[in-house]
Amino acid sequence: MYEYTAADVERRYAETPKGSEFADSRPDHRGDFGRDRARVLHSAALRRLADKTQVVGPRDGDTPRTRLTHSLEVAQISRGIGAGLGLDPDLCEMAGLTHDIGHPPYGHNGEVALNEVAADCGGFEGNAQTLRILTRLEPKIVSEEGVSFGLNLTRAALDAACKYPRTRTSPDGSINRKYGCYDEDAEVLAWLRAGHTDERPSMEAQTMDWADDIAYSVHDVEDGIVSGRITLHVLWDLVELAALAEKGARAFGGTPEMLLDAADSLRQLAVVNRAVDFDHTLAGYAHLKKMTSELVGRYVGATVGATAGQPVLGRQHGELVVPPQALAEVTLLKTIAVLYVMDLPTHLDRQDRQRERIFRVFDYLTAGAPGSLDPMYRAWWEEAASDAARQRVIVDQIASMTESRLERLAKRSAGLAVHLG
């Protein structure tokens, strides 16, 4: 078992003890990683995920999963895997809570739009935005000189939250499509990766990443079934299934044959068979929930069983082992969850409107800056030493917005344009 060290619990800014306790108070019993978890749980950035799209919008249906509820589910699964492997459970749960905290309005579609408008300041990536939020944008710890350290999490916590521990630009000058740190924040990445010899994510980050895949596939399929967008009958429709396997292999990796084999194994499960004819009755919901629970347990148990036994597991030690059959089933479920929703013409039309709103709000904030910005971002805009740095501040503010606020601002900016016109 890995023993977390003094370097693992170090924070970038040394904090003074709390000074407001009653005289007879008992000392805080939490460990450093328990405090990290609490800081993320109480952050405004996490709360805003309640109004950010997961697969369908937060206002679609009666109880859709949002980025927030998805993050809570990822955190719970990550904690379970971590506990089974002897990792620190608070650290693994915290990583799950943070994994989507950098997502802008409209999720991955919003990422595409912001990456376009951020072309002159180094692009936009939700994972890199996560690190920026945790280490700068979320107001928690500010030095006497006025420098923000964000939530000032421990080194191991930031490492656990970093799924792609590399900057946008590689040392050889090539541009990474997926990255966890903007070039301008490279110093922070170097600090949190102290002790690592390669770009492999920490053991806790690997755990969080797989927990995300499990939650995304199993829980979002459940959402799709309840909403009527998805039916498990596709597992028995061999023609439709073949087409789906081709799409899934192209989108998420593997081979069509692997996904077809996964469908065969899922068809053998009693819980899947009972959930096929979901009918919105009490029994129907119970069968669906049982399927969700058993599938999550199936993939968590298989992963813990395959990974356990390595001599040391924790941070830079160890490799998460996902059995091929579990990976294939999760990939197939993820394909069903995503492609049956994403390919709908109404969904594609909505995505076009979403990107247009982001472009409109970016133009509006840019034209009116610094007065158009919130006070916190206005101060950073005024401190910025270049046009690129000022553009990054505007992108930061848009990324922080809930979808409701972005839509109100887009409507206001459209009305102002008509008035001025």
Short mmCIF file of N, CA and C in Angstrom, two decimals, residues 163-335:
data_model
loop_
_atom_site.label_atom_id
_atom_site.label_comp_id
_atom_site.label_asym_id
_atom_site.label_seq_id
_atom_site.Cartn_x
_atom_site.Cartn_y
_atom_site.Cartn_z
N LYS A 163 -6.51 14.62 -15.44
CA LYS A 163 -6.68 13.44 -16.29
C LYS A 163 -5.67 13.41 -17.43
N TYR A 164 -5.27 14.58 -17.92
CA TYR A 164 -4.30 14.67 -19.02
C TYR A 164 -3.15 15.55 -18.56
N PRO A 165 -2.15 14.99 -17.86
CA PRO A 165 -1.09 15.82 -17.26
C PRO A 165 -0.06 16.30 -18.27
N ARG A 166 -0.50 17.14 -19.16
CA ARG A 166 0.38 17.75 -20.15
C ARG A 166 -0.21 19.10 -20.56
N THR A 167 0.65 19.97 -21.06
CA THR A 167 0.21 21.27 -21.55
C THR A 167 -0.29 21.14 -22.99
N ARG A 168 -0.94 22.21 -23.45
CA ARG A 168 -1.47 22.19 -24.82
C ARG A 168 -0.33 22.00 -25.83
N THR A 169 0.78 22.70 -25.62
CA THR A 169 1.92 22.61 -26.53
C THR A 169 2.97 21.67 -25.95
N SER A 170 3.33 20.65 -26.69
CA SER A 170 4.36 19.71 -26.24
C SER A 170 5.75 20.33 -26.38
N PRO A 171 6.74 19.75 -25.69
CA PRO A 171 8.12 20.28 -25.81
C PRO A 171 8.62 20.35 -27.25
N ASP A 172 8.14 19.44 -28.12
CA ASP A 172 8.59 19.46 -29.52
C ASP A 172 7.81 20.44 -30.38
N GLY A 173 6.88 21.18 -29.76
CA GLY A 173 6.12 22.19 -30.49
C GLY A 173 4.80 21.71 -31.05
N SER A 174 4.51 20.43 -30.98
CA SER A 174 3.24 19.91 -31.48
C SER A 174 2.11 20.27 -30.52
N ILE A 175 0.90 20.32 -31.04
CA ILE A 175 -0.27 20.71 -30.26
C ILE A 175 -1.05 19.45 -29.86
N ASN A 176 -1.29 19.28 -28.58
CA ASN A 176 -2.08 18.16 -28.10
C ASN A 176 -3.56 18.46 -28.24
N ARG A 177 -4.32 17.47 -28.71
CA ARG A 177 -5.77 17.65 -28.82
C ARG A 177 -6.42 17.63 -27.44
N LYS A 178 -5.97 16.72 -26.58
CA LYS A 178 -6.44 16.66 -25.21
C LYS A 178 -5.30 17.04 -24.28
N TYR A 179 -5.58 17.92 -23.35
CA TYR A 179 -4.53 18.35 -22.41
C TYR A 179 -5.19 18.83 -21.13
N GLY A 180 -4.43 18.84 -20.06
CA GLY A 180 -4.98 19.22 -18.77
C GLY A 180 -4.47 20.52 -18.22
N CYS A 181 -3.71 21.26 -19.04
CA CYS A 181 -3.12 22.51 -18.55
C CYS A 181 -2.85 23.44 -19.72
N TYR A 182 -3.29 24.68 -19.62
CA TYR A 182 -2.94 25.69 -20.61
C TYR A 182 -1.43 25.97 -20.51
N ASP A 183 -0.84 26.38 -21.62
CA ASP A 183 0.59 26.67 -21.63
C ASP A 183 0.95 27.70 -20.56
N GLU A 184 0.09 28.68 -20.35
CA GLU A 184 0.40 29.75 -19.40
C GLU A 184 0.40 29.28 -17.95
N ASP A 185 -0.21 28.10 -17.71
CA ASP A 185 -0.27 27.56 -16.35
C ASP A 185 0.73 26.42 -16.14
N ALA A 186 1.73 26.32 -17.01
CA ALA A 186 2.67 25.19 -16.97
C ALA A 186 3.40 25.08 -15.64
N GLU A 187 3.65 26.20 -14.99
CA GLU A 187 4.35 26.17 -13.70
C GLU A 187 3.55 25.39 -12.65
N VAL A 188 2.23 25.54 -12.68
CA VAL A 188 1.37 24.82 -11.74
C VAL A 188 1.44 23.32 -12.02
N LEU A 189 1.39 22.95 -13.30
CA LEU A 189 1.46 21.53 -13.66
C LEU A 189 2.78 20.93 -13.21
N ALA A 190 3.88 21.66 -13.40
CA ALA A 190 5.19 21.15 -12.98
C ALA A 190 5.21 20.93 -11.47
N TRP A 191 4.58 21.82 -10.72
CA TRP A 191 4.56 21.68 -9.26
C TRP A 191 3.77 20.44 -8.83
N LEU A 192 2.60 20.25 -9.39
CA LEU A 192 1.75 19.16 -8.93
C LEU A 192 2.26 17.80 -9.41
N ARG A 193 3.06 17.78 -10.46
CA ARG A 193 3.56 16.52 -10.99
C ARG A 193 4.92 16.14 -10.42
N ALA A 194 5.38 16.84 -9.40
CA ALA A 194 6.67 16.54 -8.78
C ALA A 194 6.70 15.07 -8.37
N GLY A 195 7.75 14.36 -8.80
CA GLY A 195 7.89 12.95 -8.48
C GLY A 195 7.53 12.03 -9.62
N HIS A 196 6.81 12.53 -10.63
CA HIS A 196 6.46 11.71 -11.78
C HIS A 196 7.57 11.75 -12.83
N THR A 197 7.74 10.66 -13.53
CA THR A 197 8.77 10.59 -14.56
C THR A 197 8.21 10.51 -15.97
N ASP A 198 6.89 10.44 -16.10
CA ASP A 198 6.27 10.40 -17.42
C ASP A 198 4.90 11.07 -17.34
N GLU A 199 4.14 11.02 -18.46
CA GLU A 199 2.84 11.70 -18.52
C GLU A 199 1.69 10.80 -18.11
N ARG A 200 1.98 9.65 -17.57
CA ARG A 200 0.90 8.77 -17.12
C ARG A 200 0.14 9.43 -15.97
N PRO A 201 -1.19 9.48 -16.03
CA PRO A 201 -1.94 10.08 -14.93
C PRO A 201 -1.69 9.33 -13.63
N SER A 202 -1.89 10.01 -12.51
CA SER A 202 -1.73 9.36 -11.22
C SER A 202 -2.74 8.22 -11.09
N MET A 203 -2.47 7.32 -10.14
CA MET A 203 -3.36 6.18 -9.92
C MET A 203 -4.76 6.66 -9.58
N GLU A 204 -4.87 7.72 -8.80
CA GLU A 204 -6.18 8.26 -8.41
C GLU A 204 -6.89 8.89 -9.60
N ALA A 205 -6.12 9.52 -10.51
CA ALA A 205 -6.72 10.10 -11.72
C ALA A 205 -7.20 9.00 -12.67
N GLN A 206 -6.44 7.91 -12.76
CA GLN A 206 -6.89 6.78 -13.57
C GLN A 206 -8.21 6.22 -13.04
N THR A 207 -8.29 6.14 -11.71
CA THR A 207 -9.52 5.65 -11.07
C THR A 207 -10.70 6.55 -11.39
N MET A 208 -10.49 7.86 -11.28
CA MET A 208 -11.54 8.83 -11.60
C MET A 208 -11.98 8.73 -13.06
N ASP A 209 -11.04 8.56 -13.96
CA ASP A 209 -11.34 8.51 -15.39
C ASP A 209 -12.22 7.30 -15.72
N TRP A 210 -11.90 6.14 -15.15
CA TRP A 210 -12.70 4.95 -15.40
C TRP A 210 -14.06 5.06 -14.72
N ALA A 211 -14.10 5.65 -13.54
CA ALA A 211 -15.38 5.87 -12.87
C ALA A 211 -16.28 6.76 -13.72
N ASP A 212 -15.70 7.73 -14.39
CA ASP A 212 -16.45 8.61 -15.30
C ASP A 212 -17.07 7.81 -16.43
N ASP A 213 -16.29 6.91 -17.02
CA ASP A 213 -16.80 6.07 -18.10
C ASP A 213 -17.95 5.18 -17.62
N ILE A 214 -17.79 4.60 -16.44
CA ILE A 214 -18.85 3.74 -15.90
C ILE A 214 -20.13 4.55 -15.70
N ALA A 215 -20.00 5.69 -15.03
CA ALA A 215 -21.19 6.51 -14.75
C ALA A 215 -21.83 7.00 -16.04
N TYR A 216 -21.01 7.44 -16.96
CA TYR A 216 -21.51 7.99 -18.23
C TYR A 216 -22.31 6.94 -18.99
N SER A 217 -21.79 5.72 -19.02
CA SER A 217 -22.46 4.69 -19.79
C SER A 217 -23.70 4.17 -19.09
N VAL A 218 -23.57 3.74 -17.85
CA VAL A 218 -24.68 3.10 -17.16
C VAL A 218 -25.78 4.08 -16.79
N HIS A 219 -25.42 5.18 -16.14
CA HIS A 219 -26.44 6.11 -15.66
C HIS A 219 -27.10 6.88 -16.80
N ASP A 220 -26.33 7.21 -17.84
CA ASP A 220 -26.93 7.96 -18.94
C ASP A 220 -27.82 7.06 -19.80
N VAL A 221 -27.54 5.77 -19.85
CA VAL A 221 -28.47 4.84 -20.50
C VAL A 221 -29.77 4.81 -19.71
N GLU A 222 -29.66 4.77 -18.39
CA GLU A 222 -30.87 4.81 -17.56
C GLU A 222 -31.69 6.07 -17.85
N ASP A 223 -31.03 7.22 -17.92
CA ASP A 223 -31.72 8.47 -18.25
C ASP A 223 -32.41 8.38 -19.60
N GLY A 224 -31.69 7.83 -20.58
CA GLY A 224 -32.26 7.73 -21.93
C GLY A 224 -33.46 6.82 -22.00
N ILE A 225 -33.44 5.74 -21.22
CA ILE A 225 -34.59 4.82 -21.19
C ILE A 225 -35.80 5.51 -20.58
N VAL A 226 -35.60 6.20 -19.46
CA VAL A 226 -36.70 6.89 -18.79
C VAL A 226 -37.31 7.95 -19.70
N SER A 227 -36.46 8.67 -20.45
CA SER A 227 -36.95 9.75 -21.31
C SER A 227 -37.55 9.24 -22.62
N GLY A 228 -37.38 7.95 -22.91
CA GLY A 228 -37.90 7.39 -24.15
C GLY A 228 -36.98 7.54 -25.34
N ARG A 229 -35.78 8.08 -25.13
CA ARG A 229 -34.84 8.25 -26.24
C ARG A 229 -34.09 6.96 -26.56
N ILE A 230 -34.03 6.06 -25.59
CA ILE A 230 -33.25 4.84 -25.74
C ILE A 230 -34.12 3.64 -25.39
N THR A 231 -33.92 2.54 -26.10
CA THR A 231 -34.55 1.27 -25.73
C THR A 231 -33.49 0.17 -25.79
N LEU A 232 -33.51 -0.70 -24.80
CA LEU A 232 -32.55 -1.80 -24.76
C LEU A 232 -32.86 -2.88 -25.79
N HIS A 233 -34.00 -2.77 -26.47
CA HIS A 233 -34.33 -3.74 -27.52
C HIS A 233 -33.26 -3.76 -28.61
N VAL A 234 -32.46 -2.69 -28.69
CA VAL A 234 -31.41 -2.64 -29.70
C VAL A 234 -30.42 -3.78 -29.51
N LEU A 235 -30.28 -4.29 -28.28
CA LEU A 235 -29.35 -5.39 -28.04
C LEU A 235 -29.78 -6.66 -28.75
N TRP A 236 -31.06 -6.77 -29.10
CA TRP A 236 -31.59 -7.94 -29.80
C TRP A 236 -31.82 -7.68 -31.29
N ASP A 237 -31.71 -6.41 -31.71
CA ASP A 237 -31.90 -6.07 -33.13
C ASP A 237 -30.54 -6.12 -33.81
N LEU A 238 -30.23 -7.25 -34.43
CA LEU A 238 -28.88 -7.49 -34.92
C LEU A 238 -28.45 -6.53 -36.04
N VAL A 239 -29.40 -6.08 -36.84
CA VAL A 239 -29.07 -5.14 -37.91
C VAL A 239 -28.71 -3.78 -37.32
N GLU A 240 -29.58 -3.28 -36.44
CA GLU A 240 -29.31 -2.00 -35.78
C GLU A 240 -28.06 -2.09 -34.92
N LEU A 241 -27.88 -3.21 -34.27
CA LEU A 241 -26.73 -3.40 -33.39
C LEU A 241 -25.42 -3.37 -34.18
N ALA A 242 -25.42 -3.96 -35.35
CA ALA A 242 -24.20 -3.96 -36.18
C ALA A 242 -23.82 -2.54 -36.57
N ALA A 243 -24.82 -1.74 -36.94
CA ALA A 243 -24.54 -0.34 -37.30
C ALA A 243 -24.03 0.44 -36.09
N LEU A 244 -24.63 0.16 -34.93
CA LEU A 244 -24.23 0.84 -33.70
C LEU A 244 -22.79 0.47 -33.32
N ALA A 245 -22.44 -0.80 -33.49
CA ALA A 245 -21.09 -1.26 -33.17
C ALA A 245 -20.05 -0.58 -34.05
N GLU A 246 -20.39 -0.39 -35.32
CA GLU A 246 -19.47 0.32 -36.23
C GLU A 246 -19.25 1.76 -35.75
N LYS A 247 -20.34 2.44 -35.40
CA LYS A 247 -20.24 3.82 -34.93
C LYS A 247 -19.46 3.91 -33.62
N GLY A 248 -19.75 2.99 -32.70
CA GLY A 248 -19.09 3.02 -31.40
C GLY A 248 -17.60 2.78 -31.50
N ALA A 249 -17.20 1.86 -32.35
CA ALA A 249 -15.77 1.59 -32.53
C ALA A 249 -15.05 2.81 -33.09
N ARG A 250 -15.71 3.51 -34.03
CA ARG A 250 -15.10 4.72 -34.60
C ARG A 250 -15.02 5.84 -33.56
N ALA A 251 -16.05 5.97 -32.75
CA ALA A 251 -16.12 7.09 -31.81
C ALA A 251 -15.29 6.86 -30.55
N PHE A 252 -15.28 5.63 -30.04
CA PHE A 252 -14.70 5.39 -28.72
C PHE A 252 -13.58 4.35 -28.70
N GLY A 253 -13.27 3.75 -29.83
CA GLY A 253 -12.18 2.78 -29.87
C GLY A 253 -12.68 1.35 -29.81
N GLY A 254 -11.75 0.42 -29.94
CA GLY A 254 -12.10 -0.98 -30.00
C GLY A 254 -12.48 -1.39 -31.40
N THR A 255 -13.13 -2.54 -31.52
CA THR A 255 -13.56 -3.05 -32.82
C THR A 255 -15.06 -3.34 -32.78
N PRO A 256 -15.72 -3.33 -33.93
CA PRO A 256 -17.14 -3.69 -33.95
C PRO A 256 -17.39 -5.08 -33.38
N GLU A 257 -16.48 -6.02 -33.64
CA GLU A 257 -16.63 -7.38 -33.13
C GLU A 257 -16.62 -7.41 -31.61
N MET A 258 -15.75 -6.60 -31.03
CA MET A 258 -15.68 -6.51 -29.57
C MET A 258 -17.00 -6.01 -28.99
N LEU A 259 -17.61 -5.03 -29.64
CA LEU A 259 -18.87 -4.47 -29.14
C LEU A 259 -20.03 -5.44 -29.36
N LEU A 260 -19.99 -6.19 -30.44
CA LEU A 260 -21.03 -7.20 -30.66
C LEU A 260 -20.94 -8.31 -29.61
N ASP A 261 -19.72 -8.68 -29.25
CA ASP A 261 -19.54 -9.67 -28.18
C ASP A 261 -20.06 -9.12 -26.86
N ALA A 262 -19.83 -7.82 -26.62
CA ALA A 262 -20.32 -7.19 -25.39
C ALA A 262 -21.84 -7.23 -25.33
N ALA A 263 -22.48 -6.99 -26.47
CA ALA A 263 -23.94 -7.06 -26.52
C ALA A 263 -24.43 -8.45 -26.17
N ASP A 264 -23.72 -9.46 -26.65
CA ASP A 264 -24.09 -10.83 -26.36
C ASP A 264 -24.01 -11.13 -24.87
N SER A 265 -22.95 -10.64 -24.21
CA SER A 265 -22.81 -10.88 -22.77
C SER A 265 -23.86 -10.12 -21.98
N LEU A 266 -24.23 -8.92 -22.43
CA LEU A 266 -25.28 -8.16 -21.74
C LEU A 266 -26.63 -8.84 -21.88
N ARG A 267 -26.86 -9.46 -23.03
CA ARG A 267 -28.14 -10.16 -23.24
C ARG A 267 -28.30 -11.35 -22.29
N GLN A 268 -27.19 -11.86 -21.78
CA GLN A 268 -27.25 -13.01 -20.88
C GLN A 268 -27.60 -12.62 -19.44
N LEU A 269 -27.57 -11.33 -19.13
CA LEU A 269 -27.78 -10.88 -17.75
C LEU A 269 -29.28 -10.76 -17.46
N ALA A 270 -29.72 -11.35 -16.37
CA ALA A 270 -31.14 -11.31 -16.01
C ALA A 270 -31.61 -9.88 -15.76
N VAL A 271 -30.75 -9.05 -15.15
CA VAL A 271 -31.18 -7.68 -14.84
C VAL A 271 -31.42 -6.87 -16.11
N VAL A 272 -30.67 -7.15 -17.15
CA VAL A 272 -30.88 -6.47 -18.43
C VAL A 272 -32.18 -6.93 -19.06
N ASN A 273 -32.43 -8.21 -19.02
CA ASN A 273 -33.68 -8.75 -19.59
C ASN A 273 -34.91 -8.17 -18.89
N ARG A 274 -34.84 -8.01 -17.57
CA ARG A 274 -35.99 -7.47 -16.84
C ARG A 274 -36.22 -6.00 -17.12
N ALA A 275 -35.17 -5.28 -17.54
CA ALA A 275 -35.30 -3.84 -17.77
C ALA A 275 -35.65 -3.49 -19.21
N VAL A 276 -35.70 -4.48 -20.08
CA VAL A 276 -35.91 -4.21 -21.50
C VAL A 276 -37.26 -3.54 -21.75
N ASP A 277 -38.30 -4.06 -21.15
CA ASP A 277 -39.65 -3.54 -21.41
C ASP A 277 -40.05 -2.52 -20.35
N PHE A 278 -39.23 -1.51 -20.15
CA PHE A 278 -39.52 -0.47 -19.16
C PHE A 278 -40.83 0.24 -19.50
N ASP A 279 -41.72 0.37 -18.47
CA ASP A 279 -43.06 0.92 -18.74
C ASP A 279 -43.49 2.02 -17.76
N HIS A 280 -42.54 2.61 -17.04
CA HIS A 280 -42.82 3.71 -16.12
C HIS A 280 -43.68 3.30 -14.91
N THR A 281 -43.85 2.01 -14.69
CA THR A 281 -44.54 1.57 -13.47
C THR A 281 -43.52 1.49 -12.34
N LEU A 282 -44.04 1.31 -11.11
CA LEU A 282 -43.15 1.16 -9.96
C LEU A 282 -42.20 0.00 -10.16
N ALA A 283 -42.73 -1.13 -10.62
CA ALA A 283 -41.88 -2.29 -10.86
C ALA A 283 -40.87 -2.01 -11.96
N GLY A 284 -41.30 -1.27 -13.00
CA GLY A 284 -40.39 -0.93 -14.08
C GLY A 284 -39.20 -0.10 -13.61
N TYR A 285 -39.50 0.90 -12.79
CA TYR A 285 -38.41 1.72 -12.24
C TYR A 285 -37.50 0.89 -11.35
N ALA A 286 -38.06 -0.01 -10.56
CA ALA A 286 -37.25 -0.85 -9.67
C ALA A 286 -36.32 -1.75 -10.47
N HIS A 287 -36.84 -2.35 -11.55
CA HIS A 287 -36.00 -3.20 -12.40
C HIS A 287 -34.87 -2.38 -13.04
N LEU A 288 -35.20 -1.17 -13.47
CA LEU A 288 -34.20 -0.32 -14.11
C LEU A 288 -33.10 0.07 -13.11
N LYS A 289 -33.52 0.42 -11.89
CA LYS A 289 -32.55 0.79 -10.87
C LYS A 289 -31.67 -0.40 -10.49
N LYS A 290 -32.25 -1.57 -10.44
CA LYS A 290 -31.47 -2.77 -10.12
C LYS A 290 -30.44 -3.04 -11.21
N MET A 291 -30.84 -2.85 -12.46
CA MET A 291 -29.88 -3.03 -13.55
C MET A 291 -28.73 -2.04 -13.41
N THR A 292 -29.05 -0.77 -13.14
CA THR A 292 -28.02 0.24 -12.99
C THR A 292 -27.05 -0.13 -11.87
N SER A 293 -27.61 -0.50 -10.73
CA SER A 293 -26.78 -0.85 -9.58
C SER A 293 -25.89 -2.05 -9.85
N GLU A 294 -26.47 -3.08 -10.46
CA GLU A 294 -25.69 -4.29 -10.69
C GLU A 294 -24.61 -4.09 -11.75
N LEU A 295 -24.89 -3.28 -12.77
CA LEU A 295 -23.87 -3.03 -13.79
C LEU A 295 -22.70 -2.24 -13.21
N VAL A 296 -23.01 -1.22 -12.39
CA VAL A 296 -21.93 -0.46 -11.76
C VAL A 296 -21.09 -1.40 -10.89
N GLY A 297 -21.75 -2.23 -10.07
CA GLY A 297 -21.02 -3.18 -9.25
C GLY A 297 -20.22 -4.17 -10.08
N ARG A 298 -20.77 -4.56 -11.21
CA ARG A 298 -20.07 -5.51 -12.10
C ARG A 298 -18.74 -4.93 -12.57
N TYR A 299 -18.74 -3.64 -12.98
CA TYR A 299 -17.53 -3.04 -13.54
C TYR A 299 -16.55 -2.61 -12.44
N VAL A 300 -17.07 -2.16 -11.32
CA VAL A 300 -16.18 -1.81 -10.21
C VAL A 300 -15.49 -3.07 -9.69
N GLY A 301 -16.26 -4.12 -9.45
CA GLY A 301 -15.69 -5.35 -8.92
C GLY A 301 -14.65 -5.96 -9.85
N ALA A 302 -14.94 -5.96 -11.15
CA ALA A 302 -14.00 -6.53 -12.11
C ALA A 302 -12.69 -5.75 -12.13
N THR A 303 -12.80 -4.42 -12.03
CA THR A 303 -11.60 -3.57 -12.06
C THR A 303 -10.77 -3.76 -10.80
N VAL A 304 -11.41 -3.76 -9.65
CA VAL A 304 -10.67 -3.96 -8.40
C VAL A 304 -9.99 -5.32 -8.40
N GLY A 305 -10.72 -6.35 -8.86
CA GLY A 305 -10.14 -7.68 -8.89
C GLY A 305 -8.94 -7.79 -9.82
N ALA A 306 -9.00 -7.11 -10.96
CA ALA A 306 -7.91 -7.18 -11.94
C ALA A 306 -6.71 -6.34 -11.54
N THR A 307 -6.96 -5.27 -10.76
CA THR A 307 -5.88 -4.32 -10.41
C THR A 307 -5.18 -4.71 -9.12
N ALA A 308 -5.93 -5.22 -8.17
CA ALA A 308 -5.36 -5.55 -6.86
C ALA A 308 -4.26 -6.58 -7.02
N GLY A 309 -3.31 -6.52 -6.11
CA GLY A 309 -2.20 -7.46 -6.16
C GLY A 309 -0.91 -6.83 -6.62
N GLN A 310 -0.98 -5.64 -7.22
CA GLN A 310 0.25 -4.93 -7.57
C GLN A 310 0.93 -4.50 -6.27
N PRO A 311 2.25 -4.49 -6.24
CA PRO A 311 2.96 -4.25 -4.97
C PRO A 311 2.67 -2.90 -4.34
N VAL A 312 2.55 -1.86 -5.15
CA VAL A 312 2.28 -0.52 -4.61
C VAL A 312 1.26 0.16 -5.52
N LEU A 313 0.22 0.73 -4.92
CA LEU A 313 -0.80 1.47 -5.66
C LEU A 313 -1.00 2.83 -5.00
N GLY A 314 -0.82 3.89 -5.76
CA GLY A 314 -1.02 5.24 -5.23
C GLY A 314 -0.15 6.25 -5.95
N ARG A 315 -0.74 7.35 -6.36
CA ARG A 315 -0.07 8.42 -7.10
C ARG A 315 0.71 7.87 -8.30
N GLN A 316 2.05 7.95 -8.30
CA GLN A 316 2.80 7.52 -9.48
C GLN A 316 3.06 6.03 -9.51
N HIS A 317 2.50 5.28 -8.58
CA HIS A 317 2.73 3.85 -8.50
C HIS A 317 1.48 3.08 -8.92
N GLY A 318 1.65 2.15 -9.85
CA GLY A 318 0.55 1.27 -10.21
C GLY A 318 -0.16 1.67 -11.49
N GLU A 319 -0.94 0.72 -12.00
CA GLU A 319 -1.70 0.90 -13.24
C GLU A 319 -3.09 0.32 -13.03
N LEU A 320 -4.12 1.10 -13.32
CA LEU A 320 -5.48 0.58 -13.22
C LEU A 320 -5.71 -0.41 -14.35
N VAL A 321 -6.15 -1.61 -14.01
CA VAL A 321 -6.37 -2.66 -15.01
C VAL A 321 -7.87 -2.84 -15.21
N VAL A 322 -8.33 -2.51 -16.41
CA VAL A 322 -9.75 -2.69 -16.76
C VAL A 322 -9.86 -3.93 -17.64
N PRO A 323 -10.56 -4.96 -17.18
CA PRO A 323 -10.70 -6.17 -17.99
C PRO A 323 -11.34 -5.86 -19.35
N PRO A 324 -10.86 -6.48 -20.42
CA PRO A 324 -11.37 -6.18 -21.77
C PRO A 324 -12.88 -6.33 -21.89
N GLN A 325 -13.47 -7.33 -21.24
CA GLN A 325 -14.91 -7.52 -21.34
C GLN A 325 -15.67 -6.37 -20.71
N ALA A 326 -15.18 -5.91 -19.56
CA ALA A 326 -15.82 -4.76 -18.89
C ALA A 326 -15.69 -3.51 -19.77
N LEU A 327 -14.51 -3.30 -20.34
CA LEU A 327 -14.30 -2.14 -21.22
C LEU A 327 -15.22 -2.20 -22.42
N ALA A 328 -15.39 -3.38 -23.00
CA ALA A 328 -16.25 -3.53 -24.18
C ALA A 328 -17.70 -3.22 -23.84
N GLU A 329 -18.18 -3.74 -22.72
CA GLU A 329 -19.58 -3.49 -22.34
C GLU A 329 -19.81 -2.01 -22.06
N VAL A 330 -18.88 -1.37 -21.34
CA VAL A 330 -19.03 0.06 -21.05
C VAL A 330 -18.99 0.86 -22.35
N THR A 331 -18.11 0.49 -23.27
CA THR A 331 -18.04 1.20 -24.55
C THR A 331 -19.34 1.07 -25.33
N LEU A 332 -19.92 -0.11 -25.33
CA LEU A 332 -21.19 -0.30 -26.03
C LEU A 332 -22.29 0.53 -25.39
N LEU A 333 -22.37 0.50 -24.07
CA LEU A 333 -23.40 1.28 -23.38
C LEU A 333 -23.22 2.78 -23.61
N LYS A 334 -21.96 3.22 -23.60
CA LYS A 334 -21.68 4.63 -23.87
C LYS A 334 -22.10 5.00 -25.29
N THR A 335 -21.88 4.09 -26.21
CA THR A 335 -22.31 4.33 -27.60
C THR A 335 -23.82 4.50 -27.67
#
